[in-house]
């Protein structure tokens, strides 16, 4: 039987502060607004394709929105969610690139080769070019398409850039995290470069402007420059609230009483982002888009508890397959929703936005067979049952294999050492090493003596490689039922086997010194030549068709850059 140890304070302390009093089955801590009997009649069928604004935040924890009981102020998100539809059975991926790739392609990462880790700045890798992206489908449907914010889907050659993957305009960063003011990003000691781009050019002139504010201003400018008579898609991928923890001082001052410095800065960043969403919503109304618009809000993964985020009361954090890593904040706000002001428990995954939004746009999906997403608009707008009954969270064959996993533990059909997770109906199965598994209360409690590491830790079960939860009855993943229900374990393992048969090889090439910003004018950006592209064939593997003499020249060139890179790094250190 599992033994739980509470470090820092007792379970009674948690109860006294109300952190365990949250009834999971309540729609929210902020009561849903009752429908006004004098409210306008339900909207008719769309007369024109709606304007679509998709807002994605980075590393925002499940607990870190007002309507989930947070002490962080998010009045705009609370109001938009209360007036729309809150998605309380909504799933994303545990880290950046996988969530973004699944949003843009509508496919699980096992079907794009991006099932391991993220795309790193120096890798010759990007979203596979054979994938038809969401903005490309919307362009086909007559939309103008615009992206503002963080890309993180690869850029080693120009064909990988947002403007080559379906966006008419782009302002943002290509890598995973940059300074909010200077837009510098270091991928290791001495490997630093500027990363803010306007279209396909480096936006040197924008340095010094706080990214959250800059991105909201750009959205307003886009709306002001176009006509609401023409459909528009804007993908707003805020850098906030990913590290580094930086915020304008006026927002930090609001949280001066918070004892934990990281949590204080993080809270300020969340509130600043909330006001940016307010300004975007205001611009939609000012320029005549709002009445025919659909606003989707989503987080990209769980919060990073080391950096101020909180996923309480869920288990785990960013980078894990526990609920704290994969259950997201999500809602839809639109005058076009038929049943507004409610909470939906329909099962929704980030891959579902692709077919849902293309259908809203009256686009054609016939030439993109094999999508893993579903059209969930009837479930969102009308309260119908979700067509989705299961989610493959992932299968990562390259992640460190669990020490105690085996094919025997997987009934001879699945090696339980492999990191994988799947949900089918009410059941969730994890195998391998799911990642850091503690429950971490909000870090505001660090005013108590001692470290902010006040957490509840599972002290046994460390020699496991299989976990099973009834996630509907046990959303906090406290009661492992794998030993009591081997029949369910076997059924879900069979589903993993099914999905694994459809997986394509992992795309995770070695880093290349040619990507160093010092060789590219001091900025991160495309760096591969046509010869490089032919050699790697898009996955970083040497082409077997290339002759020996050519390979030798490339080897010498790589050796030269490797030595030069080492010298540059030693000088910087």
XYZ file of C-alpha atoms in Angstrom:
573
model
C 0.000 0.000 0.000
C 1.345 3.422 -0.937
C 2.798 5.518 1.865
C 2.622 9.288 1.541
C 4.993 11.614 3.361
C 4.294 15.318 3.687
C 7.418 17.440 3.798
C 7.325 20.979 5.231
C 3.837 20.961 6.724
C 1.010 18.618 7.460
C -2.041 17.558 5.530
C -4.064 19.457 8.135
C -2.211 22.619 7.136
C -3.252 22.132 3.547
C -6.847 21.617 4.530
C -6.823 24.691 6.746
C -5.660 26.810 3.828
C -8.295 25.368 1.544
C -5.930 23.727 -0.947
C -7.548 20.332 -0.606
C -11.089 21.633 -0.403
C -11.455 22.052 -4.151
C -14.187 19.783 -5.472
C -12.785 18.579 -8.802
C -16.218 17.996 -10.243
C -17.305 21.601 -9.723
C -17.084 23.529 -12.983
C -14.832 26.141 -11.361
C -14.260 28.186 -8.248
C -15.730 31.166 -10.076
C -19.392 30.329 -10.486
C -20.615 30.127 -14.048
C -22.781 33.078 -14.940
C -26.429 32.110 -15.206
C -28.018 32.689 -18.582
C -29.904 35.967 -18.678
C -33.504 35.398 -19.815
C -33.269 38.698 -21.713
C -30.149 37.541 -23.524
C -30.056 37.818 -27.303
C -31.350 34.739 -29.178
C -28.931 32.028 -30.186
C -26.770 32.956 -33.182
C -27.913 31.668 -36.563
C -25.718 29.477 -38.698
C -22.586 31.332 -39.704
C -23.301 33.628 -42.631
C -19.562 34.102 -43.184
C -16.528 32.077 -42.105
C -15.559 33.339 -38.640
C -12.388 35.160 -37.719
C -10.208 32.824 -35.665
C -7.853 33.984 -32.922
C -5.836 31.163 -31.340
C -3.953 32.194 -28.184
C -1.302 29.816 -26.839
C 0.575 30.528 -23.613
C 3.879 28.939 -22.659
C 4.452 27.000 -19.406
C 1.342 28.365 -17.661
C 0.419 25.942 -14.886
C -3.008 24.372 -14.544
C -3.570 26.156 -11.221
C -2.417 29.531 -12.560
C -5.665 31.064 -13.724
C -8.219 32.772 -11.514
C -11.086 30.394 -12.197
C -8.961 27.448 -11.005
C -8.598 29.071 -7.601
C -5.263 30.810 -8.165
C -4.055 33.827 -6.206
C -2.751 35.200 -9.527
C -4.981 37.876 -11.032
C -6.366 36.926 -14.472
C -9.612 38.926 -14.763
C -9.663 38.872 -18.567
C -9.205 35.121 -18.875
C -11.769 34.567 -16.117
C -14.354 36.731 -17.876
C -13.771 35.317 -21.361
C -13.965 31.762 -20.026
C -17.085 32.465 -17.930
C -18.869 33.943 -20.943
C -17.762 31.127 -23.242
C -17.126 27.418 -22.697
C -14.493 26.167 -20.232
C -12.792 22.957 -21.299
C -12.098 20.979 -18.132
C -11.188 17.695 -19.810
C -8.647 19.244 -22.158
C -5.246 17.736 -22.931
C -2.019 19.064 -24.380
C 1.536 17.687 -24.533
C 4.126 17.907 -21.733
C 6.661 20.110 -23.591
C 6.805 22.870 -26.209
C 7.547 21.435 -29.661
C 5.175 18.433 -29.392
C 2.168 20.594 -28.490
C 2.896 23.076 -31.271
C 3.471 20.384 -33.880
C 0.222 18.617 -32.990
C -1.716 21.885 -33.101
C -0.306 22.787 -36.523
C -0.645 19.313 -38.096
C -3.553 17.660 -36.278
C -1.384 14.566 -35.829
C 0.190 12.765 -32.900
C 3.929 13.259 -32.710
C 4.522 9.567 -33.499
C 3.130 10.413 -36.945
C 5.496 13.329 -37.573
C 8.705 11.839 -36.165
C 8.834 14.422 -33.369
C 8.061 12.028 -30.523
C 11.325 12.688 -28.676
C 12.134 15.889 -26.775
C 12.036 19.269 -28.568
C 13.635 20.717 -31.707
C 16.863 22.321 -30.511
C 18.352 25.448 -32.108
C 21.373 23.719 -33.646
C 19.580 20.656 -34.995
C 18.963 20.297 -38.744
C 15.345 19.479 -38.052
C 11.915 21.041 -38.415
C 8.240 20.229 -38.811
C 8.190 17.723 -41.716
C 7.694 19.563 -44.976
C 5.244 16.949 -46.285
C 2.716 17.934 -43.621
C -0.102 20.243 -44.730
C -0.393 22.740 -41.910
C -3.428 24.346 -40.306
C -2.662 27.829 -41.702
C -2.169 26.349 -45.182
C -5.638 24.807 -45.016
C -7.069 28.122 -43.860
C -5.316 29.922 -46.701
C -7.005 27.500 -49.094
C -10.318 28.508 -47.502
C -9.680 32.181 -48.252
C -8.208 33.318 -44.940
C -5.358 35.719 -44.420
C -3.068 34.073 -41.883
C -0.760 35.701 -39.369
C 1.522 34.435 -36.637
C 2.810 36.427 -33.684
C 5.112 34.888 -31.069
C 7.087 31.697 -30.528
C 7.543 29.227 -33.410
C 9.788 26.437 -32.002
C 9.163 24.105 -34.933
C 12.591 24.331 -36.553
C 14.325 26.803 -38.850
C 17.536 25.269 -40.172
C 16.494 26.039 -43.754
C 14.139 28.682 -45.118
C 11.500 26.144 -46.112
C 10.946 25.518 -42.380
C 10.043 29.126 -41.525
C 6.488 30.166 -40.558
C 6.141 32.220 -43.758
C 6.861 29.060 -45.784
C 4.455 26.927 -43.726
C 1.247 28.861 -44.291
C 1.527 32.236 -42.568
C 1.275 35.438 -44.611
C 3.081 37.401 -41.902
C 5.224 36.555 -38.900
C 6.693 38.478 -35.986
C 8.327 36.408 -33.290
C 11.121 34.090 -32.219
C 12.206 30.860 -33.857
C 13.848 29.165 -30.853
C 12.398 27.943 -27.561
C 13.157 30.775 -25.146
C 14.601 34.263 -25.441
C 15.153 37.278 -23.240
C 11.870 39.229 -23.059
C 13.618 42.535 -23.799
C 16.853 41.843 -25.685
C 15.627 38.710 -27.545
C 18.957 36.994 -26.966
C 19.002 33.220 -26.613
C 21.938 31.085 -25.508
C 21.980 27.409 -26.430
C 24.873 26.596 -24.129
C 27.925 28.591 -22.989
C 29.067 30.975 -25.695
C 26.429 29.871 -28.205
C 24.279 33.001 -28.108
C 22.359 34.952 -30.702
C 19.517 37.376 -31.330
C 16.124 35.865 -32.062
C 13.336 38.186 -33.134
C 12.197 38.031 -36.727
C 9.860 40.023 -38.944
C 8.877 37.760 -41.787
C 12.149 36.170 -42.865
C 14.332 39.080 -41.729
C 15.954 39.753 -38.360
C 13.991 42.447 -36.472
C 16.931 44.244 -34.874
C 14.915 47.446 -34.459
C 12.424 45.847 -32.042
C 14.980 45.084 -29.316
C 14.125 46.569 -25.932
C 10.356 46.070 -26.198
C 8.809 43.588 -23.754
C 7.611 40.676 -25.893
C 4.153 40.229 -24.352
C 3.333 43.886 -24.991
C 4.986 43.883 -28.421
C 3.002 40.854 -29.567
C -0.343 42.268 -28.418
C 0.424 45.526 -30.203
C 1.230 43.636 -33.391
C -2.108 41.808 -33.258
C -3.907 45.143 -32.914
C -1.960 46.522 -35.875
C -2.876 43.505 -38.016
C -6.566 43.917 -37.187
C -6.453 47.653 -37.869
C -4.840 47.133 -41.261
C -7.381 44.669 -42.628
C -11.117 44.494 -43.243
C -13.456 42.488 -40.979
C -15.322 41.517 -44.151
C -12.482 39.138 -45.013
C -11.786 36.107 -42.765
C -8.597 36.240 -40.745
C -6.631 33.709 -38.683
C -4.182 34.974 -36.074
C -2.045 32.538 -34.112
C -0.773 34.322 -31.001
C 1.894 32.152 -29.363
C 2.966 34.176 -26.359
C 6.463 33.609 -25.015
C 4.918 34.196 -21.594
C 5.255 32.693 -19.099
C 8.331 30.637 -20.019
C 11.638 31.452 -18.367
C 13.523 33.757 -18.049
C 11.287 35.232 -15.348
C 11.024 38.854 -16.475
C 8.204 41.337 -16.134
C 7.640 45.106 -16.153
C 8.059 46.436 -12.616
C 4.484 47.664 -12.293
C 3.209 44.089 -12.447
C 5.721 42.746 -9.949
C 4.675 45.420 -7.443
C 1.166 43.937 -7.294
C 2.624 40.722 -5.880
C 5.165 42.225 -3.496
C 3.660 40.288 -0.582
C 4.491 36.907 -2.161
C 7.292 35.265 -0.222
C 8.690 33.238 -3.092
C 10.617 35.436 -5.530
C 10.170 33.100 -8.500
C 6.432 32.840 -7.877
C 6.193 36.641 -7.548
C 7.860 37.248 -10.917
C 5.898 34.455 -12.539
C 2.595 35.857 -11.228
C 3.479 39.264 -12.642
C 4.132 37.718 -16.050
C 0.779 35.903 -16.015
C -1.102 39.102 -15.164
C 0.745 41.028 -17.878
C -0.230 38.319 -20.369
C -3.832 38.545 -19.170
C -3.864 42.271 -19.926
C -2.392 41.581 -23.350
C -5.343 39.265 -24.053
C -7.624 42.075 -22.874
C -6.054 44.438 -25.403
C -6.433 41.887 -28.200
C -10.111 41.390 -27.337
C -10.613 45.155 -27.256
C -9.021 45.461 -30.722
C -11.356 42.776 -32.087
C -14.319 44.861 -30.924
C -12.872 48.222 -31.984
C -12.153 47.160 -35.552
C -15.383 45.207 -36.093
C -14.212 41.590 -35.903
C -15.622 40.452 -32.567
C -19.235 39.577 -33.491
C -18.014 37.039 -36.052
C -15.007 35.730 -34.157
C -13.908 32.591 -32.327
C -11.241 32.989 -29.639
C -9.492 29.802 -28.516
C -7.250 29.916 -25.458
C -4.837 27.093 -24.645
C -1.726 26.428 -22.635
C 1.060 24.438 -24.303
C 2.086 22.177 -21.381
C 2.040 21.998 -17.607
C 3.716 24.602 -15.434
C 7.359 24.347 -14.427
C 7.226 24.225 -10.636
C 10.929 25.087 -10.330
C 10.164 28.419 -12.008
C 7.109 29.621 -10.125
C 4.399 27.621 -11.873
C 1.752 25.518 -10.149
C -0.323 22.594 -11.381
C -1.977 21.954 -8.014
C -3.845 19.784 -7.222
C -2.609 17.713 -10.156
C 0.370 15.393 -9.956
C 3.636 16.182 -11.748
C 4.850 19.142 -13.771
C 6.017 20.219 -17.220
C 7.925 17.463 -19.011
C 5.986 14.615 -17.383
C 3.055 12.461 -18.458
C 1.268 12.885 -15.129
C -1.834 15.064 -15.297
C 0.165 18.088 -14.172
C 2.166 17.844 -17.379
C -0.598 17.130 -19.897
C -3.899 18.551 -18.623
C -4.206 22.075 -19.932
C -6.101 25.277 -19.365
C -8.462 25.724 -22.279
C -11.589 27.631 -23.205
C -13.435 28.971 -26.239
C -15.054 32.399 -26.300
C -17.316 33.388 -29.167
C -20.645 35.106 -29.864
C -21.228 32.211 -32.282
C -21.395 29.537 -29.565
C -24.938 28.216 -29.208
C -24.699 27.179 -25.533
C -22.502 29.715 -23.797
C -21.522 30.267 -20.178
C -20.929 26.700 -19.170
C -18.235 24.173 -18.379
C -17.637 21.285 -20.756
C -16.253 17.922 -19.645
C -16.023 16.671 -23.235
C -12.689 14.990 -23.949
C -10.616 17.324 -26.142
C -6.989 17.132 -27.275
C -4.786 19.757 -28.903
C -4.826 17.795 -32.199
C -8.567 18.447 -32.395
C -8.135 22.134 -33.204
C -6.921 21.373 -36.741
C -10.110 19.676 -38.047
C -12.325 21.801 -35.804
C -11.028 25.127 -37.105
C -10.819 23.988 -40.739
C -14.457 22.888 -40.528
C -15.427 26.243 -39.010
C -13.639 27.914 -41.906
C -15.581 25.724 -44.369
C -12.307 24.300 -45.562
C -11.636 20.977 -47.247
C -10.091 18.115 -45.270
C -10.399 15.470 -47.973
C -6.758 15.822 -49.008
C -5.365 15.386 -45.492
C -6.361 11.838 -44.543
C -5.197 10.163 -41.371
C -5.606 13.079 -38.967
C -5.527 12.152 -35.296
C -7.766 15.075 -34.347
C -11.572 15.276 -34.361
C -14.029 18.046 -35.098
C -15.160 18.933 -31.571
C -17.128 22.090 -32.402
C -20.549 20.426 -31.835
C -19.321 19.327 -28.391
C -18.094 22.843 -27.599
C -20.910 24.911 -29.103
C -23.934 22.674 -28.568
C -22.873 20.478 -25.663
C -22.955 17.285 -27.705
C -20.850 14.267 -26.864
C -17.223 14.446 -27.901
C -16.271 12.143 -30.791
C -12.966 11.520 -29.018
C -12.789 8.534 -26.656
C -9.026 8.092 -26.299
C -5.748 10.022 -26.404
C -2.288 8.758 -27.153
C -0.188 10.994 -24.925
C 2.971 9.671 -26.577
C 5.375 6.804 -27.205
C 9.021 7.866 -26.916
C 11.422 5.026 -27.757
C 14.515 7.208 -27.201
C 13.745 8.397 -23.684
C 15.762 6.714 -20.931
C 14.290 3.258 -20.435
C 12.950 2.487 -16.974
C 15.319 0.306 -14.976
C 12.633 -2.105 -13.821
C 10.563 -2.383 -17.012
C 10.421 -5.496 -19.172
C 8.506 -7.295 -21.895
C 7.377 -9.793 -19.269
C 5.724 -7.022 -17.242
C 3.898 -6.043 -20.416
C 2.245 -9.456 -20.908
C 4.754 -10.235 -23.635
C 3.264 -7.621 -25.978
C 4.859 -4.386 -24.712
C 8.203 -3.510 -23.135
C 7.179 -1.528 -20.075
C 10.634 0.085 -19.908
C 9.571 2.326 -22.828
C 8.135 5.697 -21.873
C 4.535 5.797 -23.076
C 1.115 6.965 -21.928
C -2.418 6.542 -23.211
C -5.935 7.327 -22.072
C -8.904 5.211 -23.149
C -12.271 6.230 -21.752
C -11.899 6.703 -18.005
C -8.589 4.829 -17.863
C -5.063 6.163 -18.112
C -1.968 3.969 -18.440
C 1.677 5.006 -18.046
C 4.739 2.856 -18.735
C 8.464 3.429 -18.413
C 9.548 6.593 -16.623
C 6.641 9.091 -16.659
C 8.768 11.831 -15.042
C 8.795 13.702 -11.736
C 5.744 12.521 -9.827
C 5.154 14.690 -6.755
C 2.207 16.874 -5.826
C 3.433 20.441 -5.228
C 1.116 22.970 -3.549
C 1.229 26.627 -4.643
C 4.581 28.152 -3.751
C 3.020 31.124 -2.008
C 3.203 29.027 1.160
C 6.939 29.688 1.349
C 6.299 32.407 3.872
C 6.525 29.493 6.284
C 9.993 28.779 7.699
C 12.212 26.705 5.438
C 12.347 26.062 1.731
C 9.472 26.371 -0.725
C 9.812 22.628 -1.207
C 6.618 21.921 0.661
C 5.423 18.941 -1.277
C 3.648 15.655 -0.909
C 5.810 12.785 -2.074
C 5.079 9.181 -2.933
C 7.705 7.244 -0.978
C 7.207 3.764 -2.381
C 6.480 2.341 -5.798
C 9.828 3.523 -7.150
C 10.549 0.099 -8.653
C 7.556 0.264 -10.955
C 7.190 0.587 -14.703
C 3.384 0.384 -15.060
C 0.686 2.636 -13.563
C -3.068 2.572 -14.122
C -5.588 5.169 -12.971
C -9.302 5.713 -13.343
C -8.665 9.324 -14.281
C -12.315 10.349 -14.084
C -12.727 9.109 -10.516
C -9.125 9.861 -9.518
C -7.936 12.940 -11.461
C -5.064 13.501 -9.000
C -3.567 10.059 -9.764
C -3.318 8.930 -6.156
C -4.608 5.373 -6.491
C -2.659 3.084 -8.801
C -4.941 0.225 -9.907
C -2.491 -1.654 -12.127
C -2.302 -4.663 -9.804
C -6.054 -4.777 -9.151
C -7.035 -4.469 -12.834
C -4.544 -6.392 -15.002
C -7.310 -6.869 -17.554
C -7.505 -3.124 -18.143
C -3.712 -2.862 -18.231
C -3.565 -5.498 -20.944
C -6.303 -3.772 -22.973
C -4.495 -0.435 -22.897
C -1.147 -2.045 -23.688
C -2.814 -3.534 -26.749
C -3.802 -0.011 -27.819
C -0.193 1.133 -27.387
C 0.928 -1.735 -29.606
C -1.641 -0.656 -32.200
C -0.408 2.939 -32.228
C 3.232 1.921 -32.236
C 2.709 0.001 -35.476
C 1.722 3.277 -37.132
C 4.693 5.299 -35.791
C 7.336 6.654 -38.142
C 11.047 6.792 -37.219
C 12.119 9.441 -34.733
C 13.602 12.609 -36.228
C 16.286 13.751 -33.787
C 19.531 14.570 -35.646
C 22.797 15.606 -34.032
C 23.507 19.299 -33.533
C 25.621 21.017 -36.171
C 28.204 23.767 -35.496
C 27.154 25.556 -38.672
C 24.072 26.770 -36.783
C 26.160 28.965 -34.442
C 24.797 32.556 -34.606
C 28.349 33.880 -35.005
C 28.355 32.343 -38.485
C 24.977 33.937 -39.271
C 25.410 37.602 -38.473
C 24.856 37.194 -34.744
C 21.270 35.960 -35.028
C 19.552 32.597 -34.977
C 18.148 31.746 -38.379
C 18.340 29.422 -41.383
C 21.887 28.243 -41.959
C 21.883 25.067 -44.075
C 23.016 25.202 -47.690
C 21.404 23.214 -50.494
C 24.229 20.687 -50.306
C 23.611 20.295 -46.574
C 19.911 19.761 -47.132
C 20.578 17.091 -49.767
C 23.047 15.328 -47.502
C 20.822 15.186 -44.430
C 17.631 14.456 -46.387
C 15.703 16.319 -43.729
C 16.575 14.054 -40.801
C 20.261 14.653 -40.250
C 21.419 11.313 -41.671
C 24.080 11.281 -44.425
C 22.715 10.416 -47.825
C 23.906 7.070 -49.149
C 23.700 8.391 -52.709
C 26.435 10.970 -52.249
C 29.909 10.079 -53.533
C 32.887 9.487 -51.293
C 34.823 12.534 -52.465
C 31.955 14.880 -51.603
C 31.554 13.304 -48.163
C 35.228 13.861 -47.490
C 34.917 17.577 -48.274
C 31.962 17.891 -45.918
C 33.839 16.060 -43.177
C 36.727 18.503 -43.487
C 34.325 21.446 -43.405
C 32.606 20.131 -40.289
C 35.972 19.556 -38.618
C 36.968 23.146 -39.332
C 33.764 24.574 -37.847
C 33.965 22.266 -34.843
C 37.470 23.532 -34.003
C 36.448 27.143 -34.597
C 33.368 26.728 -32.418
C 35.477 25.274 -29.590
C 37.856 28.227 -29.787
C 34.978 30.736 -29.743
C 33.382 29.049 -26.722
C 36.679 29.010 -24.785
C 37.156 32.711 -25.464
C 33.656 33.546 -24.214
C 33.995 31.488 -21.061
